[in-house]
XYZ file of C-alpha atoms in Angstrom:
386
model
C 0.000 0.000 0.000
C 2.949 2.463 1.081
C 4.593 1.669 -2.516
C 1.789 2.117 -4.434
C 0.999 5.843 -2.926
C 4.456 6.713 -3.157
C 4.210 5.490 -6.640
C 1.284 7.083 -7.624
C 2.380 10.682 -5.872
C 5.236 10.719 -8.084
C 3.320 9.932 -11.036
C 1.530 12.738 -10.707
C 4.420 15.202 -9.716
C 6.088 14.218 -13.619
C 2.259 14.603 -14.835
C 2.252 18.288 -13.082
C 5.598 18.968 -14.490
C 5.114 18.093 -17.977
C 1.326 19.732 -17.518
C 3.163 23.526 -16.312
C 6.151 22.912 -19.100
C 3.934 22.617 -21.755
C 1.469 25.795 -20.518
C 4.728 28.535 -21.002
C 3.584 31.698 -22.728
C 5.096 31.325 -26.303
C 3.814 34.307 -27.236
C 6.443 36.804 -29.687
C 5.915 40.700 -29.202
C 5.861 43.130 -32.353
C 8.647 44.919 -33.066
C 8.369 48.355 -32.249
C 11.194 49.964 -34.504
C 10.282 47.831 -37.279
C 8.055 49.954 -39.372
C 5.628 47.119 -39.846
C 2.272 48.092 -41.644
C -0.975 48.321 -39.762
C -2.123 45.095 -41.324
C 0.880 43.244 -40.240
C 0.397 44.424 -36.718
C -3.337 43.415 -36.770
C -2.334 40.123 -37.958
C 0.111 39.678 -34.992
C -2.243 40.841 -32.835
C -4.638 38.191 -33.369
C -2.094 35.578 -33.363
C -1.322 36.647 -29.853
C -4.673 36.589 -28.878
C -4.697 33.008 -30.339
C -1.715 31.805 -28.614
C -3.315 33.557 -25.123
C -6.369 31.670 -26.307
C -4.497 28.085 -26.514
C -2.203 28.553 -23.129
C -5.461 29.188 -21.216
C -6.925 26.467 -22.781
C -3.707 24.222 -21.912
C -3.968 25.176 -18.778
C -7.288 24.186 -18.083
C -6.727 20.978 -19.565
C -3.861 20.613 -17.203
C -5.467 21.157 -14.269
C -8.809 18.887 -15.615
C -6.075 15.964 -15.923
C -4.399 17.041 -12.347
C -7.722 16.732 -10.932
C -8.516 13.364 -12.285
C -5.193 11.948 -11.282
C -5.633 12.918 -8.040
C -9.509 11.818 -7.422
C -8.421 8.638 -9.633
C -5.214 7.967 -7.070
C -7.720 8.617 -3.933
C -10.509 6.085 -5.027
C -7.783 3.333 -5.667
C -6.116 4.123 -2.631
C -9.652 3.211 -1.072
C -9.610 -0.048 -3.369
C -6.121 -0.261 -2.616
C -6.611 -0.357 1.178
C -9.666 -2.993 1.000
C -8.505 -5.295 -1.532
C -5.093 -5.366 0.457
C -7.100 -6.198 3.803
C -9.373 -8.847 2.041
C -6.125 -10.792 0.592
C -3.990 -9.897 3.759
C -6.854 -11.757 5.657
C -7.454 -14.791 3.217
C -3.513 -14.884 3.311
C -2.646 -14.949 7.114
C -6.217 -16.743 8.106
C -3.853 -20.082 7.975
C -1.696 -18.612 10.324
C -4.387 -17.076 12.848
C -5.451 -20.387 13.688
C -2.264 -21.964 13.322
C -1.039 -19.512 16.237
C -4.468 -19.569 18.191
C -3.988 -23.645 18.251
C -0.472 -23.554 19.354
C -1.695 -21.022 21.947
C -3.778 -24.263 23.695
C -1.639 -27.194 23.499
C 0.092 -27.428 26.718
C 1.990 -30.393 28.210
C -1.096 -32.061 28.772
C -2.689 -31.718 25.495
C 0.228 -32.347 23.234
C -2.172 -34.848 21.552
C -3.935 -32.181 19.516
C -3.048 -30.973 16.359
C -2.376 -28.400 14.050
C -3.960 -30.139 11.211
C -3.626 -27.392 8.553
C -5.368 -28.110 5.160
C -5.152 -26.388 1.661
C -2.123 -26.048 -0.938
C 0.916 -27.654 -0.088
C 2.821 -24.136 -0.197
C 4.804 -23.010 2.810
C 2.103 -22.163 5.348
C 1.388 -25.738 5.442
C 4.787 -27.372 5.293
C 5.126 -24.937 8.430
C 1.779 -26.329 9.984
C 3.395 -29.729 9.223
C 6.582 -29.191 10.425
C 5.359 -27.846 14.084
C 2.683 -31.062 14.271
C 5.769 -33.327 14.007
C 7.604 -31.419 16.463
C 4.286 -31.621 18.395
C 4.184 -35.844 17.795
C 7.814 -35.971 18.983
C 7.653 -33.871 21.847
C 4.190 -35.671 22.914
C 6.162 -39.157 22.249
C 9.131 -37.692 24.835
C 6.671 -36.621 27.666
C 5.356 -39.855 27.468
C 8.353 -42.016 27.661
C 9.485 -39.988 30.533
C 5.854 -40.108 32.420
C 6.225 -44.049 31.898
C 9.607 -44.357 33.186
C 8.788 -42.412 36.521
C 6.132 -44.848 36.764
C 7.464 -48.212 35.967
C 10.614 -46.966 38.188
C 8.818 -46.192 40.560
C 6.901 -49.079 40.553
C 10.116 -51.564 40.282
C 11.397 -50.185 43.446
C 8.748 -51.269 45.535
C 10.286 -54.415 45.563
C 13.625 -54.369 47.084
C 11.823 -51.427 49.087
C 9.833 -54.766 50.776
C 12.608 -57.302 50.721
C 14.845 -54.695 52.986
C 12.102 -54.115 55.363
C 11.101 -57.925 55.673
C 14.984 -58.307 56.090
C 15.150 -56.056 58.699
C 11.814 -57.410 60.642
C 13.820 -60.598 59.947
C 17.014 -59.870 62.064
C 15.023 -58.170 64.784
C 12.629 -61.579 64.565
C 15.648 -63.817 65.691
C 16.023 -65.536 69.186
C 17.725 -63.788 71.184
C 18.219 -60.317 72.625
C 18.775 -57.769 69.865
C 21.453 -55.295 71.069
C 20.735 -51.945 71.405
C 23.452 -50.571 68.664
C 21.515 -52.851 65.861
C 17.405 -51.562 67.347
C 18.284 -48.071 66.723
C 20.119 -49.069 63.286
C 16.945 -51.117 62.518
C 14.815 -48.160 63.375
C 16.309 -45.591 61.651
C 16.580 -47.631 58.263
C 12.753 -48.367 58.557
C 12.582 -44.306 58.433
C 14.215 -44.220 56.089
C 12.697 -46.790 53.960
C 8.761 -45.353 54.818
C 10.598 -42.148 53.833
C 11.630 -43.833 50.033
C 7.925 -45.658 49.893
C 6.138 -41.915 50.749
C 8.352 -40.816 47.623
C 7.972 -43.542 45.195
C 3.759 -42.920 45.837
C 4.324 -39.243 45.645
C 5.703 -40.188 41.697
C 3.133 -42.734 40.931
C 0.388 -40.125 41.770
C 2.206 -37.873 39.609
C 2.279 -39.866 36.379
C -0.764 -40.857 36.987
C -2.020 -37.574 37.042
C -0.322 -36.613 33.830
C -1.455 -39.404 32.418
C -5.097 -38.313 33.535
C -5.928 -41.861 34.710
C -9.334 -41.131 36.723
C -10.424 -44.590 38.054
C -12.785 -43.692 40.352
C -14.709 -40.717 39.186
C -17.521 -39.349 41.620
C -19.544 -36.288 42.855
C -17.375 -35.380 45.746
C -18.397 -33.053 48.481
C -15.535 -30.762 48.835
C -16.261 -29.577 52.581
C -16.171 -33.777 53.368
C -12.598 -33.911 52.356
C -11.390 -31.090 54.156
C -12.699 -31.726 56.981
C -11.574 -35.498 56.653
C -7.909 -34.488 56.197
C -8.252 -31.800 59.453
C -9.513 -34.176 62.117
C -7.227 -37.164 60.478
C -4.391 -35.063 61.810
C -5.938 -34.205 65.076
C -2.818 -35.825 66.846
C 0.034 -33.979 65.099
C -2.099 -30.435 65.424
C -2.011 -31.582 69.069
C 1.471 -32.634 69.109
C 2.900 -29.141 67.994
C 0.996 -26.980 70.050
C -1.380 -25.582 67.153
C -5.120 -23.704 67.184
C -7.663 -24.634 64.685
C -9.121 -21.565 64.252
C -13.050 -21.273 63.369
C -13.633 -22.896 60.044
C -15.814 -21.176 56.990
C -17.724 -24.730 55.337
C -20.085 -24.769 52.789
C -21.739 -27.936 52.746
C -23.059 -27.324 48.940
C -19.533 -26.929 47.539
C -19.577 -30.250 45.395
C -17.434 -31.196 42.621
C -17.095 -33.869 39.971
C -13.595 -35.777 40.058
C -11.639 -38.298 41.500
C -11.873 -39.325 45.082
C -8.229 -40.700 45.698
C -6.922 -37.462 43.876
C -8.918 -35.045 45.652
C -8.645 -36.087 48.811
C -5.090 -36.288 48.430
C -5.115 -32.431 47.567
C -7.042 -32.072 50.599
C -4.557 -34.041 52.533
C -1.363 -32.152 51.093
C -2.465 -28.950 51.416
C -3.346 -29.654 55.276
C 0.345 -31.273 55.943
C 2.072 -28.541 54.500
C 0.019 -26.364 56.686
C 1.502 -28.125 59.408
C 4.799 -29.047 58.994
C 5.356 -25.434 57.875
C 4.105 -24.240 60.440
C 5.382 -22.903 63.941
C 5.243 -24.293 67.027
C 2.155 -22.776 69.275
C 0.920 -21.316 65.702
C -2.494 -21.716 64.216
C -4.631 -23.019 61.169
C -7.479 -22.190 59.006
C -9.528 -23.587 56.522
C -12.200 -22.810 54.324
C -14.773 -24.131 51.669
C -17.358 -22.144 49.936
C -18.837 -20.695 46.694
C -16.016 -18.759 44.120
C -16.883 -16.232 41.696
C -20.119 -13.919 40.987
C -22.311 -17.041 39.098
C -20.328 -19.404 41.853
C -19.530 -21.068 38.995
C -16.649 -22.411 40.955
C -15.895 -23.790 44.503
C -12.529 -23.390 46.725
C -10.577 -24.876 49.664
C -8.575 -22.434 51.505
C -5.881 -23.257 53.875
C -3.812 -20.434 55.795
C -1.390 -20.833 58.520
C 0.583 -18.619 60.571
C 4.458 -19.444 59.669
C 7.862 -17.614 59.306
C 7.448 -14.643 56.503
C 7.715 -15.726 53.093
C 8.863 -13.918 49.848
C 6.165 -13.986 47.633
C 8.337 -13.937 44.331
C 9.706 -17.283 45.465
C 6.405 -19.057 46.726
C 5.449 -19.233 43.058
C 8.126 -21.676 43.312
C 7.099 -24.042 45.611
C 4.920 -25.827 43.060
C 8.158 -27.291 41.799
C 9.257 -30.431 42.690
C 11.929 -31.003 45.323
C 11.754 -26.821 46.174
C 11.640 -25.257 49.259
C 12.024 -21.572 50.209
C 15.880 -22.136 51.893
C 16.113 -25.498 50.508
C 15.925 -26.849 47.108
C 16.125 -30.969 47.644
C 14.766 -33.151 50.290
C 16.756 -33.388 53.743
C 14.497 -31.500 56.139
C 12.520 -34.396 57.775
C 9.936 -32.070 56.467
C 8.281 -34.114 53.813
C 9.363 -35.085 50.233
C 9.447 -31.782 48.428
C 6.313 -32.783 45.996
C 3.562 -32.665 48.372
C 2.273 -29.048 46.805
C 3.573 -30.262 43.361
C 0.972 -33.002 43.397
C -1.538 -30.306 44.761
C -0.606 -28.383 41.586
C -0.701 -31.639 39.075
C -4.257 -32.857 40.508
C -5.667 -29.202 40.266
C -4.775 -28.948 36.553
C -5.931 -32.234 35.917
C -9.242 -31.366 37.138
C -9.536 -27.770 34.993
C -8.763 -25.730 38.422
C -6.503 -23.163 39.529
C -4.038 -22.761 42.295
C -3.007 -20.118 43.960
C -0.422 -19.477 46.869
C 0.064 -16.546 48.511
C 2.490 -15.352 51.185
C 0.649 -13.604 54.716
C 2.289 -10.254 55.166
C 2.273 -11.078 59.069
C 3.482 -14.937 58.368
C 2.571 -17.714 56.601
C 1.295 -19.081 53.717
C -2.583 -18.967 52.147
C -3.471 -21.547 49.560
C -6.332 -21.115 47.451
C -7.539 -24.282 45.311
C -10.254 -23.293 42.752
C -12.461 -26.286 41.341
C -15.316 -26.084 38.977
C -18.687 -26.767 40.615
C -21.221 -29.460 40.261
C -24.731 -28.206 39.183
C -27.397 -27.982 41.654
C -28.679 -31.487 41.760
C -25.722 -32.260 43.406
C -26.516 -30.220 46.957
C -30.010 -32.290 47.131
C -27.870 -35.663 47.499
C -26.401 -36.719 50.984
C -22.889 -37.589 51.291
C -21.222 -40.022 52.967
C -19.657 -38.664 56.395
C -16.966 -40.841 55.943
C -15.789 -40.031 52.155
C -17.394 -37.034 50.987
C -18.705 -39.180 48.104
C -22.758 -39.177 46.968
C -25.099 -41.800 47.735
């Protein structure tokens, strides 16, 4: 478009140029001292008046052609402008959806693709190109999801033989001397602390994999308060208050009970062992969002002060704000991880936020049931509907 004004604009500054050239006054004055007779100066006086005659009327041709270059240069600037956006959009319509598609695969949709159609020209071998990056990349995630699994898995097994080995050696006649109990007791810590890990991975993968087993109308309020008074005796143990709790018994939601309740279970841990001594706890279940579209669990807990650009952070496996692997005796490192994992598996949000006096709040945000959900009963013991 930018060419073909600058184009036409200097068409039209030649066309003026030639146009004012052409229009000079070629008239020739008599020569006073010539002596000419009075019909010779009559006859040069009408050719003057002829010539004055034919400039003017150059002129006004000039500016007739002027005028029609300019209102001819406007109206297919116009055309110009709207052919240029009609073949601009039939043109880059390929690549509107190509980026709007690319724009929603994620790691757990790298299944979907591109799927471009038309002329093999270059759009399409690009479409083509990024749907076999897409096959190889899906093909990678997977291998690596299956190997955390089937490792995981495998271990189990000399995970059992040590313990039955140790319960073995402790087993035999005999008293057992002191030295070898505590050796025996801290190598069954440490192998419950291996087990906790190799489920923390299996409910990982099988997360990613988006293996839901036992789907069910769960009542959300069920499984938080499950996971509270389950963990009555380590609230006790470090001194902390339950402050009042904020349940709405018609926050239900549609997903899987062993997952769930795990997030329920994770996020109430971490609340704990992150928590100080003599401290307190929260939690919370109700309607989220104008249309409460959408129901949420929220767990706070007083706690040292946290930086809130690094408790994005702690969704990552094996990360902790002060200590990046596992070594605290404070868990595995995955426990909000999996909170993370089971969320996005089950189209919600998460959201952690650091309490300016101490502590962290977590928000989990599930989609919500419709209403013929509140009219069932649930069962007391595992939030699921009758």
């Amino acid at each position: 478009m930018t060419l073909f004004l600058l184009s036409g604009t200097a068409l039209l500054a030649i066309a003026a140029v030639v146009a004012s050239g052409g229009s000079r006054d070629s008239r020739i004055g008599p020569d006073a001292g010539t002596g000419q007779p009075a019909t010779a100066a009559q006859a040069q006086g009408r050719i003057d008046e002829l010539e004055q005659q034919l400039a003017q009327a150059h002129d006004t041709q000039s500016r007739q052609i002027l005028i029609a270059s300019v209102t001819a240069l406007g109206i297919m600037a116009v055309v110009s402008v709207g052919l240029g956006w009609f073949i601009a959009g039939r043109v880059l319509r390929p690549l509107r959806v190509m980026t709007a598609a690319t724009r929603r695969i994620t790691a757990d949709s790298l299944h979907e693709r591109l799927a471009i159609g038309g002329p093999g020209d270059e759009v399409k071998d690009l479409a083509d190109t990024i749907d076999d990056l897409l096959g190889r990349l899906e093909g990678s995630f997977d291998a690596q999801r299956l190997f955390v699994a089937n490792a995981s898995h495998e271990l189990r097994t000399p995970l059992t033989t040590m313990r039955a080995s140790l319960d073995v050696a402790l087993a035999k006649p005999g008293p057992v001397p002191a030295t070898t109990a505590t050796l025996a007791a801290r190598m069954r810590a440490g192998l419950d602390q291996v087990d906790r890990l190799l489920e923390s991975f299996l409910v990982l993968a099988r997360t990613q994999h988006g293996e839901f087993t036992d789907l069910a109308r769960l009542a959300l309020s069920q499984l938080a308060l499950t996971a509270l008074t389950g963990r009555a005796k380590d609230i006790t143990a470090k001194g902390l208050t339950v402050r009042e709790n904020r349940i709405d018994d018609s926050a239900w939601v549609w997903g899987s009970q062993t997952l769930l309740r795990r997030v329920a279970d994770n996020v109430v841990d971490n609340a704990i062992a992150h928590n100080d001594p003599g401290g307190w706890i929260s939690v919370a279940v109700g309607a989220e969002g104008d249309d409460a579209g959408a129901v949420s669990l929220v767990v706070e807990s007083s706690g040292p002060v946290l930086d809130q650009r690094r408790v994005a952070d702690l969704v990552q496996p094996f990360r902790r704000l002060g200590a990046d692997r596992t070594g605290t005796g404070q868990g595995n490192g995955l426990g909000l991880s999996i909170v993370a994992a089971i969320t996005q598996a089950h189209h919600g949000a998460l959201e952690l936020r650091a309490r300016p006096d101490g502590g962290l709040r977590v928000t989990i945000t599930l989609p919500r049931t419709d209403g013929r959900a509140t009219a069932e009963a649930p069962d007391t013991e595992t939030g699921v509907a009758r």
